[in-house]
Tab-separated table of C-alpha atoms in Angstrom:
chain	number	residue	atom	x	y	z
A	1	MET	CA	97.309	80.993	129.735
A	2	THR	CA	97.731	83.936	132.139
A	3	ASP	CA	97.600	87.323	130.479
A	4	THR	CA	100.465	89.636	131.260
A	5	ALA	CA	101.279	93.288	130.625
A	6	SER	CA	104.369	93.911	128.477
A	7	GLU	CA	106.700	97.054	128.644
A	8	LEU	CA	108.791	98.506	125.921
A	9	ASP	CA	112.519	98.503	126.668
A	10	PRO	CA	113.601	101.932	125.252
A	11	SER	CA	117.260	100.851	124.784
A	12	THR	CA	116.303	97.922	122.448
A	13	GLY	CA	112.781	98.664	121.196
A	14	TRP	CA	111.585	95.176	122.313
A	15	ALA	CA	108.326	94.764	123.957
A	16	GLY	CA	109.082	92.075	126.385
A	17	PRO	CA	107.156	90.534	129.318
A	18	THR	CA	107.575	92.267	132.642
A	19	ALA	CA	109.811	90.809	135.324
A	20	GLU	CA	106.680	89.353	136.987
A	21	ALA	CA	105.457	87.652	133.750
A	22	PRO	CA	105.001	83.827	134.274
A	23	PRO	CA	107.437	81.605	132.377
A	24	GLU	CA	104.787	80.451	129.829
A	25	ALA	CA	104.196	84.157	128.744
A	26	ALA	CA	107.937	84.797	128.380
A	27	LEU	CA	108.470	81.564	126.409
A	28	MET	CA	105.314	82.308	124.271
A	29	GLN	CA	106.779	85.547	123.161
A	30	LEU	CA	110.067	83.864	122.296
A	31	LEU	CA	108.281	81.290	120.284
A	32	MET	CA	106.662	84.057	118.251
A	33	GLY	CA	109.958	85.712	117.477
A	34	GLY	CA	109.916	84.384	113.939
A	35	PHE	CA	106.589	86.219	113.435
A	36	VAL	CA	108.309	89.407	114.334
A	37	THR	CA	111.209	88.732	111.891
A	38	GLN	CA	108.856	88.010	109.020
A	39	SER	CA	106.772	91.137	109.731
A	40	ILE	CA	109.843	93.485	109.880
A	41	GLY	CA	111.021	91.843	106.637
A	42	VAL	CA	107.710	92.579	104.928
A	43	ALA	CA	107.635	96.101	106.120
A	44	ALA	CA	111.279	96.591	104.848
A	45	ARG	CA	110.462	94.971	101.461
A	46	PHE	CA	107.456	97.375	100.945
A	47	GLY	CA	109.677	100.405	101.999
A	48	VAL	CA	107.355	101.516	104.671
A	49	ALA	CA	110.098	103.441	106.500
A	50	ASP	CA	110.968	105.411	103.441
A	51	ALA	CA	107.330	106.414	103.062
A	52	LEU	CA	107.260	107.609	106.651
A	53	ALA	CA	110.739	109.506	106.313
A	54	GLN	CA	108.998	112.875	106.160
A	55	GLY	CA	106.790	112.355	109.282
A	56	PRO	CA	103.590	110.575	110.343
A	57	ARG	CA	101.044	109.450	107.708
A	58	HIS	CA	97.677	107.755	107.569
A	59	VAL	CA	97.940	104.059	106.770
A	60	ASP	CA	95.812	104.662	103.542
A	61	ASP	CA	98.350	107.108	102.154
A	62	ILE	CA	101.218	104.733	103.147
A	63	ALA	CA	99.481	101.787	101.437
A	64	ALA	CA	98.777	103.886	98.153
A	65	GLU	CA	102.426	104.686	97.961
A	66	VAL	CA	104.003	101.375	98.508
A	67	GLY	CA	101.399	99.210	96.836
A	68	ALA	CA	99.859	97.412	99.720
A	69	HIS	CA	96.209	96.484	100.847
A	70	ALA	CA	95.482	99.197	103.403
A	71	PRO	CA	93.557	97.179	105.965
A	72	SER	CA	96.283	94.426	105.952
A	73	LEU	CA	99.100	96.945	106.127
A	74	TYR	CA	97.265	98.459	109.142
A	75	ARG	CA	97.376	95.131	110.846
A	76	LEU	CA	101.131	94.610	110.103
A	77	LEU	CA	102.103	98.119	111.430
A	78	ARG	CA	99.753	97.841	114.373
A	79	ALA	CA	101.610	94.583	115.379
A	80	LEU	CA	105.055	95.987	114.948
A	81	GLY	CA	104.059	99.045	117.014
A	82	ASP	CA	104.121	96.582	119.996
A	83	PHE	CA	107.723	95.838	119.202
A	84	GLY	CA	108.921	99.540	118.835
A	85	VAL	CA	109.353	99.544	115.179
A	86	PHE	CA	106.589	101.958	114.349
A	87	THR	CA	104.468	104.156	116.673
A	88	GLU	CA	100.582	104.194	116.169
A	89	LEU	CA	98.907	107.537	116.508
A	90	ALA	CA	95.368	108.415	116.655
A	91	GLY	CA	93.252	107.918	113.528
A	92	ARG	CA	95.405	104.963	112.130
A	93	ARG	CA	98.352	107.132	111.514
A	94	PHE	CA	101.894	105.828	111.987
A	95	ALA	CA	105.309	107.325	112.716
A	96	LEU	CA	108.873	105.974	112.727
A	97	THR	CA	110.669	105.140	115.972
A	98	PRO	CA	114.490	105.184	116.322
A	99	ALA	CA	114.438	101.466	115.407
A	100	GLY	CA	112.148	102.065	112.450
A	101	GLU	CA	114.518	104.782	111.221
A	102	LEU	CA	117.088	101.985	110.635
A	103	LEU	CA	114.734	100.515	107.918
A	104	ARG	CA	115.074	103.538	105.841
A	105	SER	CA	117.147	102.936	102.723
A	106	ASP	CA	119.018	106.247	103.267
A	107	SER	CA	119.712	105.930	106.981
A	108	THR	CA	123.274	105.406	108.331
A	109	PRO	CA	123.512	102.594	109.230
A	110	SER	CA	120.606	101.065	107.238
A	111	LEU	CA	119.339	97.667	108.190
A	112	ARG	CA	116.677	97.415	105.425
A	113	GLY	CA	118.722	94.897	103.496
A	114	LEU	CA	119.302	92.653	106.403
A	115	ALA	CA	115.652	92.836	107.332
A	116	GLU	CA	114.644	91.711	103.790
A	117	HIS	CA	117.196	88.928	103.826
A	118	PHE	CA	116.098	87.550	107.289
A	119	GLY	CA	112.512	87.709	106.065
A	120	SER	CA	113.048	86.127	102.621
A	121	GLY	CA	111.651	82.640	101.778
A	122	PHE	CA	114.996	81.133	100.980
A	123	HIS	CA	116.509	82.261	104.216
A	124	ARG	CA	113.487	80.982	106.176
A	125	ALA	CA	113.644	77.661	104.325
A	126	ALA	CA	117.307	77.306	105.386
A	127	TRP	CA	116.424	77.840	109.105
A	128	SER	CA	113.877	74.975	108.709
A	129	GLY	CA	116.888	72.732	108.599
A	130	LEU	CA	118.337	73.723	111.888
A	131	TYR	CA	117.305	70.360	113.393
A	132	ASP	CA	119.430	68.515	110.927
A	133	SER	CA	122.422	70.934	111.311
A	134	VAL	CA	122.381	70.292	115.051
A	135	ARG	CA	121.922	66.496	114.533
A	136	THR	CA	124.746	66.193	111.949
A	137	GLY	CA	126.929	69.407	112.078
A	138	GLU	CA	126.288	70.044	108.396
A	139	ALA	CA	125.060	73.227	106.819
A	140	ALA	CA	121.261	73.262	106.413
A	141	PHE	CA	121.408	75.618	103.478
A	142	GLU	CA	123.011	73.129	101.220
A	143	ARG	CA	120.695	70.312	102.328
A	144	VAL	CA	117.700	72.561	101.683
A	145	HIS	CA	118.590	74.340	98.525
A	146	GLY	CA	120.813	71.719	97.005
A	147	ALA	CA	123.999	73.838	96.779
A	148	PRO	CA	126.385	75.488	99.231
A	149	GLN	CA	125.318	79.044	100.030
A	150	PHE	CA	127.622	80.956	97.899
A	151	ASP	CA	127.248	78.591	94.854
A	152	TYR	CA	123.590	79.030	95.164
A	153	TYR	CA	123.696	82.764	94.946
A	154	ARG	CA	125.867	82.499	91.692
A	155	SER	CA	122.987	80.653	90.020
A	156	HIS	CA	120.132	82.637	91.626
A	157	PRO	CA	120.558	86.368	90.880
A	158	GLU	CA	117.512	87.639	92.646
A	159	GLU	CA	118.539	85.932	95.964
A	160	ALA	CA	122.033	87.068	95.381
A	161	ALA	CA	120.879	90.752	95.137
A	162	ILE	CA	118.880	90.277	98.449
A	163	PHE	CA	122.145	88.833	100.024
A	164	ASP	CA	124.283	91.804	98.667
A	165	ALA	CA	121.860	94.167	100.297
A	166	ALA	CA	122.086	92.401	103.528
A	167	MET	CA	125.831	92.502	103.450
A	168	THR	CA	125.649	96.142	102.643
A	169	SER	CA	123.555	96.617	105.769
A	170	VAL	CA	126.067	94.573	107.757
A	171	ALA	CA	128.899	96.652	106.350
A	172	SER	CA	127.131	99.953	107.152
A	173	ALA	CA	126.411	98.771	110.724
A	174	ILE	CA	129.966	97.638	111.358
A	175	TYR	CA	131.502	100.806	109.856
A	176	ALA	CA	129.068	103.039	111.878
A	177	THR	CA	130.099	101.426	115.188
A	178	LEU	CA	133.760	101.224	114.472
A	179	GLU	CA	134.404	104.527	112.562
A	180	SER	CA	136.630	105.644	115.397
A	181	TYR	CA	139.261	103.465	114.027
A	182	ASP	CA	142.080	105.494	112.298
A	183	PHE	CA	142.552	104.417	108.809
A	184	GLY	CA	144.216	107.633	108.060
A	185	ARG	CA	147.654	106.176	108.979
A	186	PHE	CA	147.397	103.777	106.034
A	187	SER	CA	147.990	104.544	102.275
A	188	THR	CA	146.228	101.513	100.744
A	189	VAL	CA	143.666	99.195	102.169
A	190	VAL	CA	142.730	95.868	100.514
A	191	ASP	CA	139.236	94.661	101.404
A	192	VAL	CA	139.562	90.775	101.109
A	193	GLY	CA	136.240	89.160	100.368
A	194	GLY	CA	134.760	92.582	100.144
A	195	GLY	CA	131.646	91.693	98.185
A	196	ASN	CA	130.136	94.727	96.341
A	197	GLY	CA	132.438	97.173	98.134
A	198	ALA	CA	130.066	98.561	100.634
A	199	TYR	CA	132.382	98.594	103.594
A	200	LEU	CA	135.337	99.697	101.597
A	201	SER	CA	133.400	102.503	100.154
A	202	GLY	CA	132.582	103.795	103.594
A	203	ILE	CA	136.287	103.746	104.486
A	204	LEU	CA	137.438	105.525	101.470
A	205	ALA	CA	134.788	108.106	101.633
A	206	SER	CA	135.965	109.112	105.070
A	207	TYR	CA	139.654	109.189	104.211
A	208	PRO	CA	140.107	111.188	100.960
A	209	ALA	CA	143.873	110.387	100.655
A	210	LEU	CA	143.412	106.625	101.091
A	211	ARG	CA	143.338	104.270	98.178
A	212	GLY	CA	141.619	100.892	98.161
A	213	VAL	CA	141.555	97.482	96.493
A	214	LEU	CA	138.272	95.530	96.390
A	215	PHE	CA	139.083	91.788	96.103
A	216	ASP	CA	136.454	88.988	95.727
A	217	LEU	CA	135.415	86.525	93.167
A	218	PRO	CA	135.092	87.969	89.737
A	219	ASP	CA	131.368	87.503	89.603
A	220	VAL	CA	130.952	89.124	92.974
A	221	VAL	CA	133.229	92.259	92.377
A	222	GLU	CA	131.488	92.906	89.028
A	223	ARG	CA	128.456	94.072	91.050
A	224	SER	CA	130.562	96.749	92.791
A	225	ALA	CA	130.498	99.515	90.161
A	226	PRO	CA	127.260	101.284	91.288
A	227	VAL	CA	128.238	101.078	94.948
A	228	LEU	CA	131.645	102.628	94.450
A	229	ALA	CA	130.185	105.161	92.154
A	230	LYS	CA	127.545	106.230	94.552
A	231	ALA	CA	130.110	106.698	97.345
A	232	GLY	CA	132.255	108.868	94.922
A	233	VAL	CA	135.313	106.651	95.376
A	234	ALA	CA	135.541	104.677	92.186
A	235	ASP	CA	138.600	106.682	91.023
A	236	ARG	CA	140.519	105.694	94.229
A	237	CYS	CA	139.532	101.932	94.244
A	238	GLU	CA	140.987	99.133	92.118
A	239	VAL	CA	138.772	96.127	91.600
A	240	ALA	CA	140.470	92.802	91.577
A	241	GLY	CA	138.738	89.441	90.929
A	242	GLY	CA	140.183	86.139	92.392
A	243	SER	CA	139.891	83.657	95.314
A	244	PHE	CA	141.338	84.278	98.771
A	245	PHE	CA	142.055	80.641	98.869
A	246	ASP	CA	144.639	81.120	96.186
A	247	ALA	CA	146.307	84.550	96.879
A	248	VAL	CA	145.333	88.130	97.743
A	249	PRO	CA	146.689	91.483	96.286
A	250	GLN	CA	150.171	92.183	97.706
A	251	GLY	CA	151.895	95.154	99.185
A	252	ALA	CA	149.117	97.137	100.961
A	253	ASP	CA	149.564	98.365	104.567
A	254	ALA	CA	146.093	97.329	105.677
A	255	TYR	CA	144.025	94.222	104.934
A	256	VAL	CA	140.406	94.131	106.131
A	257	LEU	CA	138.112	91.137	106.127
A	258	THR	CA	134.617	91.920	107.150
A	259	ALA	CA	132.151	89.077	107.952
A	260	VAL	CA	134.377	86.636	106.094
A	261	ILE	CA	136.246	84.340	108.553
A	262	HIS	CA	133.052	83.194	110.369
A	263	ASP	CA	131.854	81.590	107.129
A	264	TRP	CA	134.725	79.010	107.215
A	265	ASP	CA	136.027	76.234	109.432
A	266	ASP	CA	139.393	76.490	111.119
A	267	GLU	CA	141.405	74.873	108.328
A	268	ALA	CA	139.950	77.091	105.658
A	269	SER	CA	140.166	80.123	107.824
A	270	VAL	CA	143.979	79.635	108.466
A	271	ARG	CA	144.436	79.192	104.630
A	272	ILE	CA	142.869	82.544	104.065
A	273	LEU	CA	144.730	84.255	106.726
A	274	ARG	CA	148.059	82.735	105.629
A	275	ASN	CA	147.421	84.110	102.112
A	276	CYS	CA	146.838	87.455	103.674
A	277	ARG	CA	150.008	87.140	105.694
A	278	ALA	CA	151.941	86.177	102.587
A	279	ALA	CA	150.816	89.483	100.833
A	280	MET	CA	151.498	91.750	103.761
A	281	PRO	CA	154.609	93.832	104.245
A	282	ALA	CA	156.247	93.692	107.676
A	283	HIS	CA	154.603	97.025	108.671
A	284	ALA	CA	150.960	95.995	107.577
A	285	THR	CA	147.919	95.641	109.754
A	286	LEU	CA	145.155	93.090	109.348
A	287	LEU	CA	141.667	93.815	110.629
A	288	LEU	CA	138.791	91.389	111.066
A	289	GLY	CA	135.255	92.636	111.356
A	290	GLU	CA	133.535	89.987	113.317
A	291	PRO	CA	131.374	89.253	116.313
A	292	VAL	CA	133.651	88.067	119.284
A	293	LEU	CA	131.865	85.772	121.477
A	294	PRO	CA	132.407	85.954	125.290
A	295	ASP	CA	134.406	83.103	126.978
A	296	GLY	CA	131.623	82.520	129.510
A	297	PRO	CA	127.799	82.580	129.755
A	298	GLU	CA	127.356	86.344	129.345
A	299	PRO	CA	124.572	87.285	126.888
A	300	SER	CA	125.622	87.967	123.444
A	301	VAL	CA	123.700	88.309	120.082
A	302	GLY	CA	126.682	86.629	118.550
A	303	LYS	CA	125.261	83.392	119.960
A	304	LEU	CA	122.303	83.626	117.632
A	305	LEU	CA	124.435	84.736	114.795
A	306	ASP	CA	126.502	81.490	115.382
A	307	LEU	CA	123.367	79.490	114.711
A	308	GLU	CA	122.881	81.471	111.490
A	309	THR	CA	126.443	80.464	110.634
A	310	LEU	CA	125.757	76.819	111.549
A	311	ILE	CA	122.797	76.613	109.137
A	312	GLY	CA	124.455	78.403	106.379
A	313	THR	CA	128.217	77.538	106.182
A	314	THR	CA	131.000	75.368	107.489
A	315	GLY	CA	132.108	78.151	109.786
A	316	ARG	CA	131.245	79.523	113.249
A	317	GLN	CA	131.470	82.541	115.417
A	318	ARG	CA	134.624	82.543	117.690
A	319	THR	CA	135.841	83.918	120.980
A	320	GLU	CA	138.967	86.094	121.314
A	321	ALA	CA	141.055	83.131	122.295
A	322	GLU	CA	139.902	81.261	119.186
A	323	PHE	CA	140.710	84.216	116.933
A	324	ARG	CA	144.167	84.458	118.692
A	325	GLU	CA	144.881	80.822	117.838
A	326	LEU	CA	143.845	81.130	114.226
A	327	LEU	CA	145.889	84.174	113.727
A	328	ASP	CA	148.955	82.589	115.461
A	329	ARG	CA	148.640	79.542	113.058
A	330	ALA	CA	148.728	81.946	110.128
A	331	GLY	CA	151.785	83.826	111.328
A	332	LEU	CA	149.856	86.796	112.757
A	333	ARG	CA	149.762	88.174	116.325
A	334	LEU	CA	146.512	89.593	117.719
A	335	THR	CA	147.258	93.011	119.097
A	336	ARG	CA	143.790	94.191	120.306
A	337	VAL	CA	140.001	93.779	120.011
A	338	LEU	CA	137.884	96.934	119.635
A	339	HIS	CA	134.460	96.251	120.866
A	340	SER	CA	131.279	98.197	119.721
A	341	SER	CA	127.845	98.779	120.990
A	342	GLY	CA	126.621	96.377	118.410
A	343	PRO	CA	127.326	92.607	117.791
A	344	ASP	CA	130.491	93.393	115.814
A	345	SER	CA	134.028	94.042	116.894
A	346	LEU	CA	137.303	94.814	115.149
A	347	VAL	CA	140.185	92.194	115.695
A	348	GLU	CA	143.497	93.792	114.905
A	349	ALA	CA	146.542	91.804	114.099
A	350	VAL	CA	150.133	92.292	112.655
A	351	PRO	CA	152.676	89.920	111.253
A	352	ARG	CA	154.677	87.955	113.823
């Protein structure tokens, strides 16, 4: 195989082959993408970014703090240096890059939870079933783990905690990129399928006059107390347990569904949205935090997230036209799509 130089793209932190690289070099790096995911996940699990929060440190000092084998940790951080996650300095010292800062537990947004989730064994095992998902159209997660994804989490609390942390990462990323949306015109917002309340906490913290209702399955919302307390919004947030397939809390002027609809097929999605419509006053607004796929061949990270959906659930990622159709079937009218610099957008709709 021909050796080729690689160069770091400062906008993405990705060390990709140069434009002149032969196809085998480019494909080889793509084939090793899973190695990178696992490496970032391990660095996140050890909390390396937190150990580097105050500045560059020798790998021996980092290893002593996080409980790692120093020579092996050096090999890990050295490799991730080629992908812009850490910077290797003289004398086996390392520093954070802008990408590495996102692995800190206290950064805004923080992707540490998502990195641990993507690097986890149970997630990796589900992806091993992609072939069968493409062959059958069925979710690999259930085939591999013996239960649908959300049922599995209810009986596996450690994995549920990892998933919760990942959803907190997703919520913080969505909120950070869409914080220009004016929630101040609302008095009450219901977060439908809001998990542990990470996204709703961000909204309420930014709008002191706003009240919230966190709505999800009872065993899910019971994990919200520390999240709401940490954000200082528990006194303005009602926690309600139930299924969005049955009904959602009524009478609010804003309903938010973040990373929910892509988990379900069209019929289930319309059922959820109809229940939201039934609960909404005429003046209310519905907001979907979701990737919106391009209609054509334009590049989009949402296409890879669509494969993540394929292996995990019965749902899929959708284009703007597909969201418009779902909303129309539910008695709602899409008014606009607010795109962000990241993969997620905000789809706004009102009652028809």
